[in-house]
Every structure is written in C-alpha cells, then in structure tokens.
Tab-separated table of C-alpha atoms in Angstrom:
chain	number	residue	atom	x	y	z
A	1	MET	CA	-2.943	-18.379	-9.310
A	2	GLN	CA	-4.040	-15.798	-11.807
A	3	PRO	CA	-6.849	-16.094	-14.338
A	4	ALA	CA	-6.262	-17.883	-17.604
A	5	CYS	CA	-4.165	-16.187	-20.256
A	6	PRO	CA	-5.022	-17.810	-23.620
A	7	ARG	CA	-2.971	-17.285	-26.744
A	8	ALA	CA	-4.285	-18.582	-30.043
A	9	ARG	CA	-2.022	-20.470	-32.422
A	10	GLY	CA	-0.872	-18.308	-35.286
A	11	THR	CA	-1.403	-14.971	-33.517
A	12	ALA	CA	1.225	-12.621	-32.115
A	13	PRO	CA	1.581	-12.608	-28.331
A	14	ARG	CA	0.146	-9.643	-26.473
A	15	PRO	CA	2.573	-7.011	-25.157
A	16	LEU	CA	4.114	-8.207	-21.923
A	17	ARG	CA	2.920	-5.313	-19.801
A	18	ARG	CA	0.322	-6.145	-17.189
A	19	ALA	CA	-1.020	-4.659	-14.006
A	20	HIS	CA	-1.133	-7.987	-12.191
A	21	TRP	CA	1.055	-11.061	-12.313
A	22	GLY	CA	0.649	-14.314	-10.478
A	23	LEU	CA	3.163	-17.008	-9.736
A	24	LEU	CA	1.764	-18.928	-12.634
A	25	LEU	CA	-0.230	-18.063	-15.729
A	26	LEU	CA	-2.099	-20.847	-17.509
A	27	ALA	CA	-3.936	-20.845	-20.799
A	28	PRO	CA	-6.794	-23.353	-21.278
A	29	LEU	CA	-5.752	-25.980	-23.780
A	30	ALA	CA	-7.486	-28.322	-26.134
A	31	SER	CA	-4.701	-30.735	-25.160
A	32	ALA	CA	-5.740	-30.513	-21.472
A	33	GLY	CA	-2.595	-28.720	-20.333
A	34	ASN	CA	0.141	-31.301	-20.792
A	35	LEU	CA	3.089	-28.975	-20.100
A	36	GLN	CA	4.008	-28.721	-16.415
A	37	VAL	CA	6.774	-26.548	-14.940
A	38	ALA	CA	8.533	-26.655	-11.550
A	39	PRO	CA	9.497	-24.884	-9.396
A	40	ILE	CA	7.256	-21.817	-9.597
A	41	LEU	CA	9.876	-19.385	-8.230
A	42	LEU	CA	13.681	-19.151	-8.384
A	43	GLU	CA	16.136	-17.251	-6.188
A	44	PHE	CA	19.848	-16.619	-6.793
A	45	SER	CA	21.756	-15.811	-3.620
A	46	ASP	CA	25.516	-15.286	-3.138
A	47	GLY	CA	27.540	-17.947	-4.889
A	48	VAL	CA	24.572	-19.497	-6.719
A	49	GLN	CA	25.242	-19.313	-10.447
A	50	ALA	CA	22.634	-21.796	-11.708
A	51	GLN	CA	19.184	-23.068	-10.848
A	52	ALA	CA	17.167	-25.953	-12.263
A	53	LEU	CA	13.854	-25.530	-14.052
A	54	TRP	CA	12.032	-28.750	-14.933
A	55	LEU	CA	9.597	-29.010	-17.849
A	56	GLU	CA	7.389	-32.091	-17.942
A	57	ASN	CA	5.109	-33.491	-20.638
A	58	ASN	CA	2.103	-35.269	-19.117
A	59	GLY	CA	0.506	-35.969	-22.489
A	60	ASP	CA	0.737	-38.773	-25.016
A	61	GLN	CA	2.279	-36.680	-27.819
A	62	PRO	CA	5.649	-34.899	-28.013
A	63	LEU	CA	5.595	-31.190	-27.261
A	64	HIS	CA	7.922	-28.274	-27.892
A	65	ALA	CA	8.540	-25.411	-25.485
A	66	GLN	CA	10.591	-22.234	-25.315
A	67	VAL	CA	12.022	-20.427	-22.264
A	68	ARG	CA	12.688	-16.669	-22.470
A	69	VAL	CA	14.171	-14.383	-19.816
A	70	GLN	CA	12.589	-10.985	-19.200
A	71	HIS	CA	13.828	-8.248	-16.871
A	72	TRP	CA	10.908	-7.312	-14.611
A	73	THR	CA	10.338	-3.760	-13.408
A	74	GLN	CA	7.305	-1.726	-12.383
A	75	SER	CA	6.414	1.632	-13.913
A	76	ASP	CA	3.218	3.714	-13.832
A	77	ALA	CA	1.682	1.137	-11.470
A	78	ALA	CA	2.124	-1.687	-13.987
A	79	ASP	CA	4.519	-4.569	-14.547
A	80	VAL	CA	6.971	-4.066	-17.421
A	81	LEU	CA	8.938	-6.898	-19.043
A	82	GLU	CA	11.932	-6.426	-21.323
A	83	PRO	CA	14.247	-9.069	-22.844
A	84	SER	CA	17.400	-9.636	-20.806
A	85	GLN	CA	20.686	-11.521	-20.989
A	86	MET	CA	21.404	-11.208	-17.272
A	87	LEU	CA	19.941	-14.696	-16.842
A	88	LEU	CA	20.259	-17.365	-19.514
A	89	ALA	CA	18.083	-20.428	-20.134
A	90	ARG	CA	19.950	-23.448	-21.505
A	91	PRO	CA	18.554	-25.000	-23.608
A	92	ALA	CA	16.079	-22.280	-24.527
A	93	ILE	CA	14.007	-24.473	-26.886
A	94	VAL	CA	13.245	-28.101	-26.042
A	95	GLN	CA	11.320	-31.088	-27.330
A	96	ILE	CA	9.864	-33.323	-24.617
A	97	GLY	CA	8.577	-36.799	-25.301
A	98	PRO	CA	5.369	-38.199	-23.785
A	99	GLY	CA	5.768	-38.766	-20.047
A	100	GLN	CA	9.287	-37.288	-20.070
A	101	ARG	CA	10.985	-34.415	-18.226
A	102	GLN	CA	13.530	-31.934	-19.517
A	103	LEU	CA	15.998	-29.995	-17.386
A	104	VAL	CA	16.526	-26.336	-18.308
A	105	ARG	CA	19.434	-24.719	-16.494
A	106	VAL	CA	18.892	-21.060	-15.643
A	107	LEU	CA	22.330	-19.478	-15.470
A	108	ARG	CA	23.564	-16.244	-13.955
A	109	PRO	CA	26.649	-15.445	-16.038
A	110	ALA	CA	27.888	-12.561	-13.873
A	111	PRO	CA	28.172	-12.283	-10.070
A	112	VAL	CA	26.015	-9.813	-8.154
A	113	PRO	CA	27.709	-6.377	-8.067
A	114	THR	CA	28.828	-5.717	-4.509
A	115	GLY	CA	27.463	-2.160	-4.622
A	116	ASP	CA	23.954	-3.166	-5.749
A	117	PRO	CA	21.714	-2.704	-2.671
A	118	GLN	CA	18.519	-4.125	-4.185
A	119	GLU	CA	17.571	-7.433	-5.686
A	120	GLN	CA	16.868	-7.678	-9.402
A	121	ALA	CA	13.646	-9.253	-10.628
A	122	TYR	CA	13.060	-11.345	-13.738
A	123	ARG	CA	10.318	-13.429	-15.303
A	124	LEU	CA	10.942	-16.722	-17.094
A	125	LEU	CA	8.294	-17.055	-19.784
A	126	VAL	CA	7.787	-20.721	-20.641
A	127	ASP	CA	5.703	-21.059	-23.804
A	128	GLU	CA	4.340	-24.195	-25.349
A	129	LEU	CA	5.098	-23.987	-29.069
A	130	PRO	CA	2.768	-25.077	-31.881
A	131	ALA	CA	3.196	-28.718	-32.838
A	132	PRO	CA	4.994	-28.831	-36.204
A	133	HIS	CA	2.549	-31.431	-37.598
A	134	VAL	CA	-0.552	-29.274	-36.879
A	135	LYS	CA	-1.435	-26.814	-39.631
A	136	PRO	CA	-2.783	-23.365	-38.706
A	137	ASN	CA	-6.070	-23.971	-40.557
A	138	GLN	CA	-6.966	-27.022	-38.450
A	139	GLY	CA	-8.965	-24.908	-36.009
A	140	LEU	CA	-8.325	-22.758	-32.966
A	141	ASN	CA	-5.875	-24.208	-30.448
A	142	PHE	CA	-4.609	-22.609	-27.267
A	143	LEU	CA	-1.084	-22.851	-25.943
A	144	LEU	CA	0.211	-22.858	-22.400
A	145	ARG	CA	2.274	-20.030	-20.952
A	146	TYR	CA	3.914	-20.070	-17.536
A	147	SER	CA	5.395	-16.938	-15.996
A	148	ILE	CA	7.972	-17.873	-13.345
A	149	PRO	CA	9.412	-15.165	-11.060
A	150	ALA	CA	13.194	-15.243	-10.616
A	151	PHE	CA	15.109	-12.991	-8.231
A	152	VAL	CA	18.826	-12.194	-8.012
A	153	LEU	CA	19.361	-11.278	-4.361
A	154	PRO	CA	21.616	-8.432	-3.238
A	155	ALA	CA	24.939	-9.406	-1.681
A	156	GLY	CA	24.493	-10.855	1.796
A	157	ALA	CA	20.714	-11.379	1.535
A	158	SER	CA	19.182	-14.733	2.412
A	159	PRO	CA	16.678	-16.524	0.157
A	160	ARG	CA	13.266	-15.293	1.181
A	161	GLU	CA	11.298	-18.343	0.084
A	162	LEU	CA	13.339	-20.643	2.333
A	163	GLY	CA	12.908	-18.454	5.397
A	164	SER	CA	10.568	-18.828	8.321
A	165	LYS	CA	6.905	-17.889	8.366
A	166	ALA	CA	7.635	-15.028	10.755
A	167	ALA	CA	6.119	-11.601	10.236
A	168	THR	CA	7.696	-9.533	7.453
A	169	ASP	CA	9.534	-6.333	8.325
A	170	THR	CA	7.158	-3.630	7.098
A	171	SER	CA	9.361	-0.608	7.857
A	172	GLY	CA	10.091	-0.167	4.139
A	173	LEU	CA	6.513	-0.759	2.979
A	174	HIS	CA	4.169	2.239	2.780
A	175	ALA	CA	0.571	2.193	1.613
A	176	ARG	CA	-2.036	4.756	0.674
A	177	TRP	CA	-5.634	3.971	-0.159
A	178	GLN	CA	-8.646	5.858	-1.392
A	179	LEU	CA	-12.245	4.788	-0.959
A	180	ASP	CA	-14.722	5.713	-3.685
A	181	PRO	CA	-18.264	4.435	-4.173
A	182	GLY	CA	-17.800	0.724	-4.793
A	183	LEU	CA	-14.014	0.937	-5.294
A	184	LEU	CA	-10.786	0.819	-3.298
A	185	THR	CA	-7.604	2.223	-4.891
A	186	LEU	CA	-4.503	0.947	-3.099
A	187	THR	CA	-0.978	2.227	-3.787
A	188	VAL	CA	1.971	0.479	-2.131
A	189	HIS	CA	5.567	1.744	-2.213
A	190	ASN	CA	8.403	-0.630	-1.306
A	191	THR	CA	11.600	1.133	-0.200
A	192	GLY	CA	13.155	-2.133	0.983
A	193	ALA	CA	15.907	-4.194	-0.633
A	194	GLN	CA	13.695	-7.180	-1.560
A	195	ARG	CA	10.257	-7.721	-3.073
A	196	VAL	CA	7.099	-8.104	-1.051
A	197	ARG	CA	4.269	-10.406	-2.124
A	198	LEU	CA	0.787	-9.387	-0.984
A	199	SER	CA	-2.133	-11.750	-0.641
A	200	GLN	CA	-5.332	-12.179	1.376
A	201	LEU	CA	-6.053	-8.461	1.522
A	202	ARG	CA	-8.815	-7.583	3.987
A	203	TRP	CA	-10.445	-4.510	5.520
A	204	LEU	CA	-10.684	-4.186	9.288
A	205	PRO	CA	-13.571	-1.853	10.160
A	206	GLU	CA	-13.666	-0.112	13.507
A	207	ASN	CA	-16.693	-2.221	14.358
A	208	GLY	CA	-17.591	-5.589	12.949
A	209	PRO	CA	-15.769	-8.557	11.443
A	210	PRO	CA	-12.974	-8.304	8.805
A	211	ILE	CA	-14.085	-7.950	5.178
A	212	GLU	CA	-12.161	-10.095	2.696
A	213	LEU	CA	-11.130	-8.194	-0.445
A	214	THR	CA	-8.766	-10.624	-2.203
A	215	PRO	CA	-8.828	-14.246	-0.990
A	216	GLY	CA	-5.640	-15.143	-2.879
A	217	LEU	CA	-2.697	-13.350	-4.456
A	218	LEU	CA	-2.941	-9.576	-4.948
A	219	GLY	CA	0.525	-9.115	-6.464
A	220	TYR	CA	4.148	-8.132	-5.916
A	221	VAL	CA	5.773	-4.817	-5.093
A	222	LEU	CA	9.371	-5.030	-6.272
A	223	ALA	CA	12.304	-3.534	-4.366
A	224	GLY	CA	12.435	0.247	-4.682
A	225	GLN	CA	9.234	0.417	-6.725
A	226	HIS	CA	5.497	0.877	-6.288
A	227	MET	CA	2.288	-0.679	-7.508
A	228	GLN	CA	-1.368	0.274	-7.543
A	229	TRP	CA	-4.529	-1.835	-7.563
A	230	THR	CA	-8.198	-0.892	-7.922
A	231	LEU	CA	-10.558	-3.351	-6.272
A	232	PRO	CA	-14.366	-3.585	-6.163
A	233	LEU	CA	-15.981	-3.202	-2.753
A	234	PRO	CA	-19.102	-4.880	-1.402
A	235	HIS	CA	-22.124	-2.747	-0.555
A	236	PRO	CA	-22.601	-1.449	2.045
A	237	PHE	CA	-18.979	-0.853	3.054
A	238	PRO	CA	-17.775	0.773	6.306
A	239	LEU	CA	-15.542	3.724	5.413
A	240	THR	CA	-13.586	3.813	8.665
A	241	GLY	CA	-11.002	1.118	9.190
A	242	THR	CA	-7.599	-0.154	8.091
A	243	LEU	CA	-6.064	-2.668	5.693
A	244	GLN	CA	-4.285	-5.933	6.411
A	245	ALA	CA	-2.545	-8.332	4.046
A	246	ARG	CA	-0.500	-11.492	4.225
A	247	LEU	CA	3.040	-10.424	3.313
A	248	ASN	CA	5.278	-13.017	1.669
A	249	ASP	CA	4.777	-16.269	3.577
A	250	ALA	CA	3.983	-14.793	6.986
A	251	ALA	CA	1.608	-17.034	8.880
A	252	ILE	CA	-0.896	-14.275	9.670
A	253	PRO	CA	-1.949	-11.020	7.944
A	254	GLN	CA	-0.167	-7.807	8.936
A	255	PRO	CA	-1.390	-4.212	8.892
A	256	LEU	CA	-0.303	-2.040	5.975
A	257	ARG	CA	1.447	1.102	7.128
A	258	SER	CA	-0.443	4.153	5.932
A	259	ALA	CA	1.720	7.023	4.684
A	260	ASP	CA	1.768	9.869	2.172
A	261	LEU	CA	3.648	8.608	-0.882
C-alpha cells in the first residue's frame, strides 16, 4: 500500500503522472475513510467482457463517488495516465447509502485484437465526491481516492492473479543498477507480454546477510516498457552483490537479471 494521497475539497486534482503507484491509494479523511472498494485488481482474459467493482459505504451518512478509466503507460521512467474509453464504468457516478454497497460494472466494449501481443494496462480512479450539503467554507476536508489496476490480457494469456505462486519467468525482465553514495538507481525493462509487479527488494552482498531495501511494494513494470527507481541505502553499504525481488506473487524472491539496457 502506498503512502496517503490527500486531495482537499475545492481544489483541482494533481496531474495523474507519478513515479510510483500502489495497488491502492488512500487519502486521510475527516470522515474516517468510509468508502471501501473491492477487488483491488481486475483482469480481462479471453471472452470476459465485464468485471464487477464493489463500492461500499461504511459510514452513517450517504456518500457520492465517481469512477474514471485511465489508460496506463510508462514513459521517461514514470507512470502516465490518460482518459480512455477502452473500458467503461457503469454507472460512473453513484450515491451509496449508509451501510450499503453499489455494484459498478467495468465493461470491455471491444474484444482483444488477435494481433495484439501485449496486455493493455488501465487504472480505475475511484474518487469520493464532496457531499452536496457541505459548503466549501466549512473547513478543510479530505476525500478518498482509490487507484485500481485493470489489465486486458493478450489473446490466449491466463489471468496472472489466479495463477500459482511459482517463480515468475524472468527471461523478459532485464535490470541495471547504479550505486552512488547513499543511493541505488534501479532501471528495469520488461520485454515480456504481461506486467511484472516487484516487491520486497533486497541486496545480497557477497558476504553477510541480505539487506532489505523495500519491505513492501516497489512498483510495476508494464509489458514492453521500463521503469526506474531511486532508493536510499543504509550506511555502510557493501558495493559488491546482486539484487533480488519478489516478482508478482512468487513465494520467494528471485534474482534480477543484470543487463545493458
């Protein structure tokens, strides 16, 4: 889970271009976070034209929410989101009563092109909307935002999230890293047909125990794209070693293949 992403009522949202995305982004709320969303990831395989997204209100007042679809790519080592009609959220704006749930159907209006070798990535941005009875001058209030990954799989591919916990094929994943005083710069290029999620990054020195660098999620590298992260290093840090990460839902960390990108 990524750090909080607050958005004040009455202000324009920040540009949707970030270096790191988690499965879920939460903003701290005066209302104690009454909007809940499930599931936290969607996949569309062959023949699947719709998926269910559930929005739940755990509070004691009605709430309003909006679901927007963004095409997700990676450029200049950053995530880029752009509005898209390739997936549709119906209904896109909802009112949910206290203790109630609302079904939002996420639709894929067109089948996957048979010649498309790579999966397409999207983000479903679920925003809590300002309550109509609260005036802007009644103080600063923060609204929830969830960012839900959604993937349209290439023809013939199996859903990755329902697969086994076996080791991920790393033949299409190539990494390069640079060690500077106090910093590690890691670039990962994914030439495969599906995304790779990296977490639990650690450094394996030639001598000594592993050094944990990111205990949780590091981020995604989308199919056919690359990402870069700069991470602080503890001091002292052994300069000779290699990197491991947990890839997707593999049970154990795997070495990152070092290559010139």
